[in-house]
Amino acid sequence: MQDILKELEDRRVEARLGGGQRRIDSQHKKGKLTARERLDVLLDQGSFEEYDMYKTHRCTDFGMEETKISGDGVVTGWGTINGRPTYVFSQDFTVFGGSLSETHAEKICKIMDLALQNGVPVIGLNDSGGARIQEGVASLGGYAEVFYRNVQASGVIPQISVIMGPCAGGAVYSPAMTDYIFMVKDTSYMFVTGPDVVKTVTNEVVTAEELGGASTHTKKSSVADGAFENDLETLLEIRRLFDFLPLSNEAELPVLETNDPADRIEMSLDTIVPENPNQPYDMHEVIQKIADEGDFFEIQKDHAGNILCGYIRLNGSTVGVVANQPMVLAGCLDIDSAKKAGRFVRYCNAFNIPILTLVDVPGFLPGTVQEYGGIIKHGAKLLFAYAEATVPKVTVIVRKAYGGAYDVMASKHIRSDVNYAWPTAEIAVMGAKGATEILYREDLNNPEKIAERTKEYEDRFANPFIAAQRGFIDEVIQPHSTRRRVGRAFDLLKTKKVPAINKKNDNIPL
Ligand code: HXC
């Protein structure tokens, strides 16, 4: 018996060593943790249960039968994050560069199938040289099996991808179909074709970092939802995000105990909106003052800064926030912000996360860049997402709500449930000056008259009461009481039910 136990232990030790100490040292030298060290940080201590530790590849080409390493380049299983379960896979770069073989894919597929069956999220830690070159088409098939499962699981269980090394070729499409992608600065990159191919085909000279590093994907392409300094910080932030998310689309939202009183008054909100309507203020501050303990997990913070998206808690329960940010492009909606927020709203809806919308929007951003880029279609994404969302929706108009953007930003008309306005709200077809110049074109050469008419228009429309008279606003609230009012609204909406319309899928303007 002792021998058998020892053999088991020896096999485990060997498997845990992956591609060997030399390659582990090389991983560390690059500032990266190993696949197993990463799981130690991500999961609660001692909670990881590993599957398929002894699985090896079946390839016999290129002398591969001589090199079989237990686990075949990916560590899979499940564990807990603050007590709640998640399935995980963590690619081991020390074994064939973490490349994906047929058996490597089978391991990932196994935990994905279990995750979908059991209603538990999947977190994938990606660090891989792509398809296992020695296996050819078998590994392509393996990728496609993963892709298919990504789509089946979409909207059913949260899927989070963390890019912690190379991720290239078609391999990028599994992360691309998951809900969130986070990257590690300086040590991770994603691209469909690498710098060498780019040079050959387009003659562009570009480094891997410029082409697909964290900065590129968080700022320019918006492929990634965030990036952090190193492996440790990234994994700790994933733990933080995980705490906001339900385990599946049928699970209750997690509730975190809080000492922050639900009726906390925040007097500073009464003066946060400047006297001058053209002066910006930081919408982050409004969000943080409403949130439990000021905790806001922001998604895509380096992209389309004119809209803020992320998670807070109210009374301990998760709420998704979408908010115009007057500090960037005066808070205008444009292509990037509509796409960013549209996707966020759809995610919240899929996972029953209520949505709080804070509005300060002067309209859609004008210009040829926007029109040629398809703002009509992209702007419609956000409108569509809000209108189809059946989760509880509460809207607070903080300042401007002009034109089509008023309709889009979770207005009553597209079925927001509770719509509040601060006394500083201005709800109108357009800004007073623009409106006056159209209505009184004949007075354009008379600045005094225009100023007088503008003042008239402002007095009439630069307030929330015309909309409130029509019932488009349920109540004009004191800014200092926003946390209490919004929290109470969401509490009441917990039992909201909207009958589903029978259709195969909608046709959101992609
Ligand atoms: C097999 C691989 C491999 C791969 C790396 N290795 N990639 N083995 N298949 N795809 C092995 C190396 O032979 C090496 O083995 C070890 O992993 C580490 O690789 P290094 O090159 O020494 O590391 P580094 O210098 O850090 O470079 C990492 C890298 C590079 C940039 C990822 O290895 C690379 O370019 N690999 C090939 C990438 C690629 O072309 N993949 C196929 C893409 S096509 P030893 O034994 O020396 O440690 C694709 C299609 C997917 O993925 C389509 C899905 C639909």
PDB file of C-alpha atoms in Angstrom, residues 258-266 269 286-295 312-316 356 396 420 422 477-491:
ATOM      1  CA  THR A 258     -21.961  46.046   4.206  1.00  0.00           C
ATOM      2  CA  ASN A 259     -21.727  48.519   7.054  1.00  0.00           C
ATOM      3  CA  ASP A 260     -22.571  51.387   4.721  1.00  0.00           C
ATOM      4  CA  PRO A 261     -26.066  52.646   5.700  1.00  0.00           C
ATOM      5  CA  ALA A 262     -28.625  52.358   2.885  1.00  0.00           C
ATOM      6  CA  ASP A 263     -29.944  55.828   3.786  1.00  0.00           C
ATOM      7  CA  ARG A 264     -26.541  57.529   3.874  1.00  0.00           C
ATOM      8  CA  ILE A 265     -26.922  61.197   2.956  1.00  0.00           C
ATOM      9  CA  GLU A 266     -24.201  62.644   0.730  1.00  0.00           C
ATOM     10  CA  LEU A 269     -23.710  65.797  -4.245  1.00  0.00           C
ATOM     11  CA  VAL A 286     -21.104  60.684  -8.227  1.00  0.00           C
ATOM     12  CA  ILE A 287     -20.915  56.918  -8.736  1.00  0.00           C
ATOM     13  CA  GLN A 288     -18.583  56.393  -5.790  1.00  0.00           C
ATOM     14  CA  LYS A 289     -20.758  58.484  -3.500  1.00  0.00           C
ATOM     15  CA  ILE A 290     -23.801  56.399  -4.357  1.00  0.00           C
ATOM     16  CA  ALA A 291     -22.036  53.012  -4.098  1.00  0.00           C
ATOM     17  CA  ASP A 292     -21.646  50.859  -0.996  1.00  0.00           C
ATOM     18  CA  GLU A 293     -18.296  51.840   0.513  1.00  0.00           C
ATOM     19  CA  GLY A 294     -17.444  53.795  -2.645  1.00  0.00           C
ATOM     20  CA  ASP A 295     -16.474  50.558  -4.405  1.00  0.00           C
ATOM     21  CA  ILE A 312     -21.193  48.826  -7.667  1.00  0.00           C
ATOM     22  CA  ARG A 313     -23.230  47.393  -4.823  1.00  0.00           C
ATOM     23  CA  LEU A 314     -26.322  48.860  -3.208  1.00  0.00           C
ATOM     24  CA  ASN A 315     -27.439  47.263   0.065  1.00  0.00           C
ATOM     25  CA  GLY A 316     -24.755  44.654  -0.653  1.00  0.00           C
ATOM     26  CA  LEU A 356     -28.453  52.263 -12.833  1.00  0.00           C
ATOM     27  CA  VAL A 396     -31.103  59.570 -12.690  1.00  0.00           C
ATOM     28  CA  TYR A 420     -35.451  60.448 -11.311  1.00  0.00           C
ATOM     29  CA  TRP A 422     -31.881  66.159  -9.999  1.00  0.00           C
ATOM     30  CA  ILE A 477     -34.998  64.305  -6.062  1.00  0.00           C
ATOM     31  CA  GLN A 478     -32.476  66.000  -3.831  1.00  0.00           C
ATOM     32  CA  PRO A 479     -29.009  64.991  -5.018  1.00  0.00           C
ATOM     33  CA  HIS A 480     -27.915  64.247  -1.436  1.00  0.00           C
ATOM     34  CA  SER A 481     -30.596  61.552  -1.130  1.00  0.00           C
ATOM     35  CA  THR A 482     -29.711  59.732  -4.371  1.00  0.00           C
ATOM     36  CA  ARG A 483     -28.214  56.657  -2.719  1.00  0.00           C
ATOM     37  CA  ARG A 484     -31.289  56.118  -0.567  1.00  0.00           C
ATOM     38  CA  ARG A 485     -33.780  56.779  -3.377  1.00  0.00           C
ATOM     39  CA  VAL A 486     -32.026  54.578  -5.898  1.00  0.00           C
ATOM     40  CA  GLY A 487     -31.462  51.769  -3.384  1.00  0.00           C
ATOM     41  CA  ARG A 488     -35.151  51.783  -2.406  1.00  0.00           C
ATOM     42  CA  ALA A 489     -36.194  51.719  -6.050  1.00  0.00           C
ATOM     43  CA  PHE A 490     -34.049  48.674  -6.768  1.00  0.00           C
ATOM     44  CA  ASP A 491     -35.321  46.932  -3.624  1.00  0.00           C
TER      45      ASP A 491
END
